Amino acid sequence: MRPHALLLLFLLLWLPRTQAADLAAAEGIVQGRCFICHGANGESSSPVFPRLAGQNAAYVARQLADYRSGKRKSSTMQPMVEELSPADMQALGEWFSRQPPQEHPVQDPELAAVGRFVYLRGNPFSGVPACASCHGPQAQGSETLPRLAGQHAQYVENQIKLFNRRERTNDNAVMHGIASKLSELETKAVAAYLSGLR
């Protein structure tokens, strides 16, 4: 057998085991510390903490790195991530991305209907762009932008306020301008709409 064929065979046998070990280690980290705020399966029950089930893996890893470096500020998160390695962060991102998000009922369907309009079409009268143009029509996000579907309404509102006050600066600066244009009604409506997506 040729050397490159042996290498390929080794990689095919080794990679799945390595990934399984990484995911098992990530689950250990989640059950050891993350579950306190984010729930055992990434479905936090408190609107103060984000739901991470189904979140994009690369996005989670980057946020963890930003907390560790201090680029994203949080007196709660920084001590939790200070001992994590880049490999741990990637594994945690992958683990959370594999957790199935649950369906959550919308508390105010009429408010959510306004939020659906703003999310999908923006507000052409005030210059607010459609949220869907970046976060996707189903709010699934991307490697660089968060999945917002099913997120706690209060958490989304809080993050928009942080962007508006320029207190959250580790992510896309475009959000600063968008957040400053959103009215309180639009913010609450979009957050309500997102909370009911899956």
mmCIF file of C-alpha atoms in Angstrom:
data_model
loop_
_atom_site.group_PDB
_atom_site.id
_atom_site.type_symbol
_atom_site.label_atom_id
_atom_site.label_comp_id
_atom_site.label_asym_id
_atom_site.label_seq_id
_atom_site.Cartn_x
_atom_site.Cartn_y
_atom_site.Cartn_z
ATOM 1 C CA MET A 1 0.000 0.000 0.000
ATOM 2 C CA ARG A 2 1.336 3.448 -0.893
ATOM 3 C CA PRO A 3 2.269 5.897 1.906
ATOM 4 C CA HIS A 4 -0.440 8.435 0.983
ATOM 5 C CA ALA A 5 -3.064 5.676 0.992
ATOM 6 C CA LEU A 6 -1.932 4.609 4.469
ATOM 7 C CA LEU A 7 -2.149 8.204 5.657
ATOM 8 C CA LEU A 8 -5.664 8.545 4.247
ATOM 9 C CA LEU A 9 -6.753 5.308 5.916
ATOM 10 C CA PHE A 10 -5.261 6.475 9.223
ATOM 11 C CA LEU A 11 -7.102 9.802 8.994
ATOM 12 C CA LEU A 12 -10.401 8.113 8.150
ATOM 13 C CA LEU A 13 -10.092 5.866 11.203
ATOM 14 C CA TRP A 14 -8.645 8.495 13.560
ATOM 15 C CA LEU A 15 -10.781 11.577 12.847
ATOM 16 C CA PRO A 16 -14.183 10.159 13.890
ATOM 17 C CA ARG A 17 -12.691 8.887 17.170
ATOM 18 C CA THR A 18 -10.996 12.217 17.813
ATOM 19 C CA GLN A 19 -14.196 14.142 17.124
ATOM 20 C CA ALA A 20 -16.178 11.809 19.385
ATOM 21 C CA ALA A 21 -13.607 12.305 22.153
ATOM 22 C CA ASP A 22 -13.727 16.097 21.668
ATOM 23 C CA LEU A 23 -17.532 16.081 21.855
ATOM 24 C CA ALA A 24 -17.453 13.914 24.981
ATOM 25 C CA ALA A 25 -14.980 16.314 26.579
ATOM 26 C CA ALA A 26 -17.183 19.257 25.575
ATOM 27 C CA GLU A 27 -20.215 17.589 27.137
ATOM 28 C CA GLY A 28 -18.194 17.170 30.322
ATOM 29 C CA ILE A 29 -17.443 20.903 30.336
ATOM 30 C CA VAL A 30 -21.118 21.706 29.724
ATOM 31 C CA GLN A 31 -22.287 19.430 32.538
ATOM 32 C CA GLY A 32 -19.539 20.738 34.816
ATOM 33 C CA ARG A 33 -20.141 24.465 34.413
ATOM 34 C CA CYS A 34 -22.180 25.697 31.408
ATOM 35 C CA PHE A 35 -25.416 23.973 32.451
ATOM 36 C CA ILE A 36 -25.813 26.284 35.439
ATOM 37 C CA CYS A 37 -26.828 29.172 33.168
ATOM 38 C CA HIS A 38 -27.401 27.636 29.734
ATOM 39 C CA GLY A 39 -29.161 24.392 30.693
ATOM 40 C CA ALA A 40 -28.003 20.794 30.306
ATOM 41 C CA ASN A 41 -28.817 20.801 26.581
ATOM 42 C CA GLY A 42 -28.251 24.470 25.779
ATOM 43 C CA GLU A 43 -31.880 25.435 26.444
ATOM 44 C CA SER A 44 -31.518 27.976 29.240
ATOM 45 C CA SER A 45 -34.709 28.591 31.178
ATOM 46 C CA SER A 46 -33.726 32.114 32.240
ATOM 47 C CA PRO A 47 -34.132 34.974 29.746
ATOM 48 C CA VAL A 48 -30.942 36.505 31.137
ATOM 49 C CA PHE A 49 -28.859 33.765 29.489
ATOM 50 C CA PRO A 50 -28.969 32.812 25.806
ATOM 51 C CA ARG A 51 -30.254 29.544 24.480
ATOM 52 C CA LEU A 52 -27.308 27.861 22.749
ATOM 53 C CA ALA A 53 -28.966 24.704 21.395
ATOM 54 C CA GLY A 54 -28.536 24.692 17.616
ATOM 55 C CA GLN A 55 -26.286 27.764 17.635
ATOM 56 C CA ASN A 56 -23.654 27.908 14.883
ATOM 57 C CA ALA A 57 -20.469 26.137 16.028
ATOM 58 C CA ALA A 58 -17.967 28.696 14.728
ATOM 59 C CA TYR A 59 -19.995 31.548 16.200
ATOM 60 C CA VAL A 60 -20.001 29.944 19.678
ATOM 61 C CA ALA A 61 -16.254 29.284 19.511
ATOM 62 C CA ARG A 62 -15.561 32.887 18.519
ATOM 63 C CA GLN A 63 -17.730 34.310 21.305
ATOM 64 C CA LEU A 64 -15.940 32.125 23.858
ATOM 65 C CA ALA A 65 -12.574 33.339 22.541
ATOM 66 C CA ASP A 66 -13.796 36.940 22.725
ATOM 67 C CA TYR A 67 -14.896 36.454 26.339
ATOM 68 C CA ARG A 68 -11.524 34.957 27.194
ATOM 69 C CA SER A 69 -9.574 37.797 25.571
ATOM 70 C CA GLY A 70 -11.845 40.453 27.080
ATOM 71 C CA LYS A 71 -12.985 41.624 23.664
ATOM 72 C CA ARG A 72 -16.526 40.794 24.790
ATOM 73 C CA LYS A 73 -17.177 41.900 28.359
ATOM 74 C CA SER A 74 -18.944 39.777 30.950
ATOM 75 C CA SER A 75 -18.014 39.357 34.596
ATOM 76 C CA THR A 76 -19.953 36.068 34.532
ATOM 77 C CA MET A 77 -18.455 34.544 31.387
ATOM 78 C CA GLN A 78 -14.818 35.582 31.671
ATOM 79 C CA PRO A 79 -14.037 33.382 34.716
ATOM 80 C CA MET A 80 -15.894 30.487 33.054
ATOM 81 C CA VAL A 81 -13.722 30.526 29.932
ATOM 82 C CA GLU A 82 -10.303 31.507 31.258
ATOM 83 C CA GLU A 83 -9.073 27.894 31.387
ATOM 84 C CA LEU A 84 -10.566 26.810 28.043
ATOM 85 C CA SER A 85 -8.211 26.041 25.160
ATOM 86 C CA PRO A 86 -9.043 26.935 21.545
ATOM 87 C CA ALA A 87 -9.754 23.215 20.983
ATOM 88 C CA ASP A 88 -12.193 23.238 23.932
ATOM 89 C CA MET A 89 -13.977 26.252 22.461
ATOM 90 C CA GLN A 90 -14.305 24.605 19.054
ATOM 91 C CA ALA A 91 -15.571 21.403 20.641
ATOM 92 C CA LEU A 92 -18.107 23.326 22.738
ATOM 93 C CA GLY A 93 -19.311 25.139 19.638
ATOM 94 C CA GLU A 94 -19.747 21.838 17.837
ATOM 95 C CA TRP A 95 -21.498 20.256 20.826
ATOM 96 C CA PHE A 96 -24.013 23.096 21.205
ATOM 97 C CA SER A 97 -24.641 23.171 17.439
ATOM 98 C CA ARG A 98 -25.706 19.501 17.591
ATOM 99 C CA GLN A 99 -28.285 20.003 20.346
ATOM 100 C CA PRO A 100 -31.818 20.162 18.919
ATOM 101 C CA PRO A 101 -33.545 23.468 19.650
ATOM 102 C CA GLN A 102 -36.939 23.220 21.289
ATOM 103 C CA GLU A 103 -40.084 24.964 20.150
ATOM 104 C CA HIS A 104 -41.139 27.908 22.306
ATOM 105 C CA PRO A 105 -44.590 29.511 22.306
ATOM 106 C CA VAL A 106 -44.811 33.211 21.494
ATOM 107 C CA GLN A 107 -46.179 35.220 24.423
ATOM 108 C CA ASP A 108 -47.802 37.967 22.309
ATOM 109 C CA PRO A 109 -48.750 36.835 18.751
ATOM 110 C CA GLU A 110 -49.878 40.315 17.653
ATOM 111 C CA LEU A 111 -46.581 41.876 18.713
ATOM 112 C CA ALA A 112 -44.723 39.023 16.998
ATOM 113 C CA ALA A 113 -46.643 39.753 13.776
ATOM 114 C CA VAL A 114 -45.217 43.283 13.779
ATOM 115 C CA GLY A 115 -41.802 41.766 14.476
ATOM 116 C CA ARG A 116 -42.171 39.396 11.529
ATOM 117 C CA PHE A 117 -42.724 42.379 9.218
ATOM 118 C CA VAL A 118 -39.695 44.259 10.561
ATOM 119 C CA TYR A 119 -37.517 41.138 10.572
ATOM 120 C CA LEU A 120 -38.344 40.187 6.970
ATOM 121 C CA ARG A 121 -38.849 43.638 5.405
ATOM 122 C CA GLY A 122 -37.342 46.182 7.771
ATOM 123 C CA ASN A 123 -38.915 49.587 8.173
ATOM 124 C CA PRO A 124 -38.490 51.535 4.943
ATOM 125 C CA PHE A 125 -39.963 54.639 6.590
ATOM 126 C CA SER A 126 -37.194 54.933 9.185
ATOM 127 C CA GLY A 127 -34.336 53.272 7.319
ATOM 128 C CA VAL A 128 -34.234 50.063 9.365
ATOM 129 C CA PRO A 129 -32.992 47.236 7.101
ATOM 130 C CA ALA A 130 -34.525 43.770 7.145
ATOM 131 C CA CYS A 131 -32.875 41.612 9.817
ATOM 132 C CA ALA A 132 -33.264 38.666 7.433
ATOM 133 C CA SER A 133 -30.775 40.236 5.019
ATOM 134 C CA CYS A 134 -27.966 39.233 7.420
ATOM 135 C CA HIS A 135 -29.418 36.615 9.785
ATOM 136 C CA GLY A 136 -31.333 34.735 7.081
ATOM 137 C CA PRO A 137 -35.080 34.358 6.419
ATOM 138 C CA GLN A 138 -35.421 31.706 9.140
ATOM 139 C CA ALA A 139 -32.964 33.458 11.533
ATOM 140 C CA GLN A 140 -30.461 30.618 11.291
ATOM 141 C CA GLY A 141 -27.469 32.989 11.088
ATOM 142 C CA SER A 142 -24.069 31.887 9.790
ATOM 143 C CA GLU A 143 -20.550 31.163 11.010
ATOM 144 C CA THR A 144 -20.092 34.873 11.721
ATOM 145 C CA LEU A 145 -23.624 35.843 12.744
ATOM 146 C CA PRO A 146 -25.714 34.242 15.487
ATOM 147 C CA ARG A 147 -28.681 31.984 15.019
ATOM 148 C CA LEU A 148 -31.542 33.997 16.534
ATOM 149 C CA ALA A 149 -34.421 31.561 16.025
ATOM 150 C CA GLY A 150 -35.931 30.521 19.358
ATOM 151 C CA GLN A 151 -33.807 32.909 21.399
ATOM 152 C CA HIS A 152 -35.281 34.392 24.578
ATOM 153 C CA ALA A 153 -37.071 37.630 23.674
ATOM 154 C CA GLN A 154 -35.618 39.420 26.698
ATOM 155 C CA TYR A 155 -32.088 38.300 25.800
ATOM 156 C CA VAL A 156 -32.463 39.638 22.240
ATOM 157 C CA GLU A 157 -33.792 42.942 23.580
ATOM 158 C CA ASN A 158 -30.872 43.202 26.000
ATOM 159 C CA GLN A 159 -28.306 42.571 23.254
ATOM 160 C CA ILE A 160 -29.894 45.169 20.955
ATOM 161 C CA LYS A 161 -29.678 47.689 23.801
ATOM 162 C CA LEU A 162 -25.999 46.839 24.347
ATOM 163 C CA PHE A 163 -25.326 47.393 20.653
ATOM 164 C CA ASN A 164 -27.242 50.678 20.762
ATOM 165 C CA ARG A 165 -25.166 51.927 23.734
ATOM 166 C CA ARG A 166 -21.948 50.695 22.024
ATOM 167 C CA GLU A 167 -21.304 48.432 25.010
ATOM 168 C CA ARG A 168 -21.106 45.354 22.811
ATOM 169 C CA THR A 169 -18.295 45.914 20.362
ATOM 170 C CA ASN A 170 -16.893 42.463 19.578
ATOM 171 C CA ASP A 171 -19.375 41.733 16.802
ATOM 172 C CA ASN A 172 -20.400 43.338 13.549
ATOM 173 C CA ALA A 173 -20.293 47.138 13.948
ATOM 174 C CA VAL A 174 -23.216 47.365 11.504
ATOM 175 C CA MET A 175 -25.429 46.407 14.444
ATOM 176 C CA HIS A 176 -24.581 49.682 16.201
ATOM 177 C CA GLY A 177 -26.248 51.697 13.456
ATOM 178 C CA ILE A 178 -29.197 49.324 13.131
ATOM 179 C CA ALA A 179 -29.833 49.187 16.885
ATOM 180 C CA SER A 180 -29.840 52.978 17.083
ATOM 181 C CA LYS A 181 -32.623 53.147 14.476
ATOM 182 C CA LEU A 182 -34.918 50.585 16.086
ATOM 183 C CA SER A 183 -37.763 51.970 18.154
ATOM 184 C CA GLU A 184 -38.642 50.285 21.431
ATOM 185 C CA LEU A 185 -41.730 48.794 19.777
ATOM 186 C CA GLU A 186 -39.680 47.392 16.876
ATOM 187 C CA THR A 187 -37.084 45.950 19.258
ATOM 188 C CA LYS A 188 -39.710 44.209 21.374
ATOM 189 C CA ALA A 189 -41.650 43.044 18.310
ATOM 190 C CA VAL A 190 -38.628 41.533 16.542
ATOM 191 C CA ALA A 191 -37.539 39.854 19.784
ATOM 192 C CA ALA A 192 -41.034 38.395 20.250
ATOM 193 C CA TYR A 193 -41.088 37.104 16.683
ATOM 194 C CA LEU A 194 -37.648 35.486 16.977
ATOM 195 C CA SER A 195 -38.561 33.776 20.236
ATOM 196 C CA GLY A 196 -41.181 31.656 18.453
ATOM 197 C CA LEU A 197 -39.015 30.485 15.536
ATOM 198 C CA ARG A 198 -37.372 27.099 15.535
#
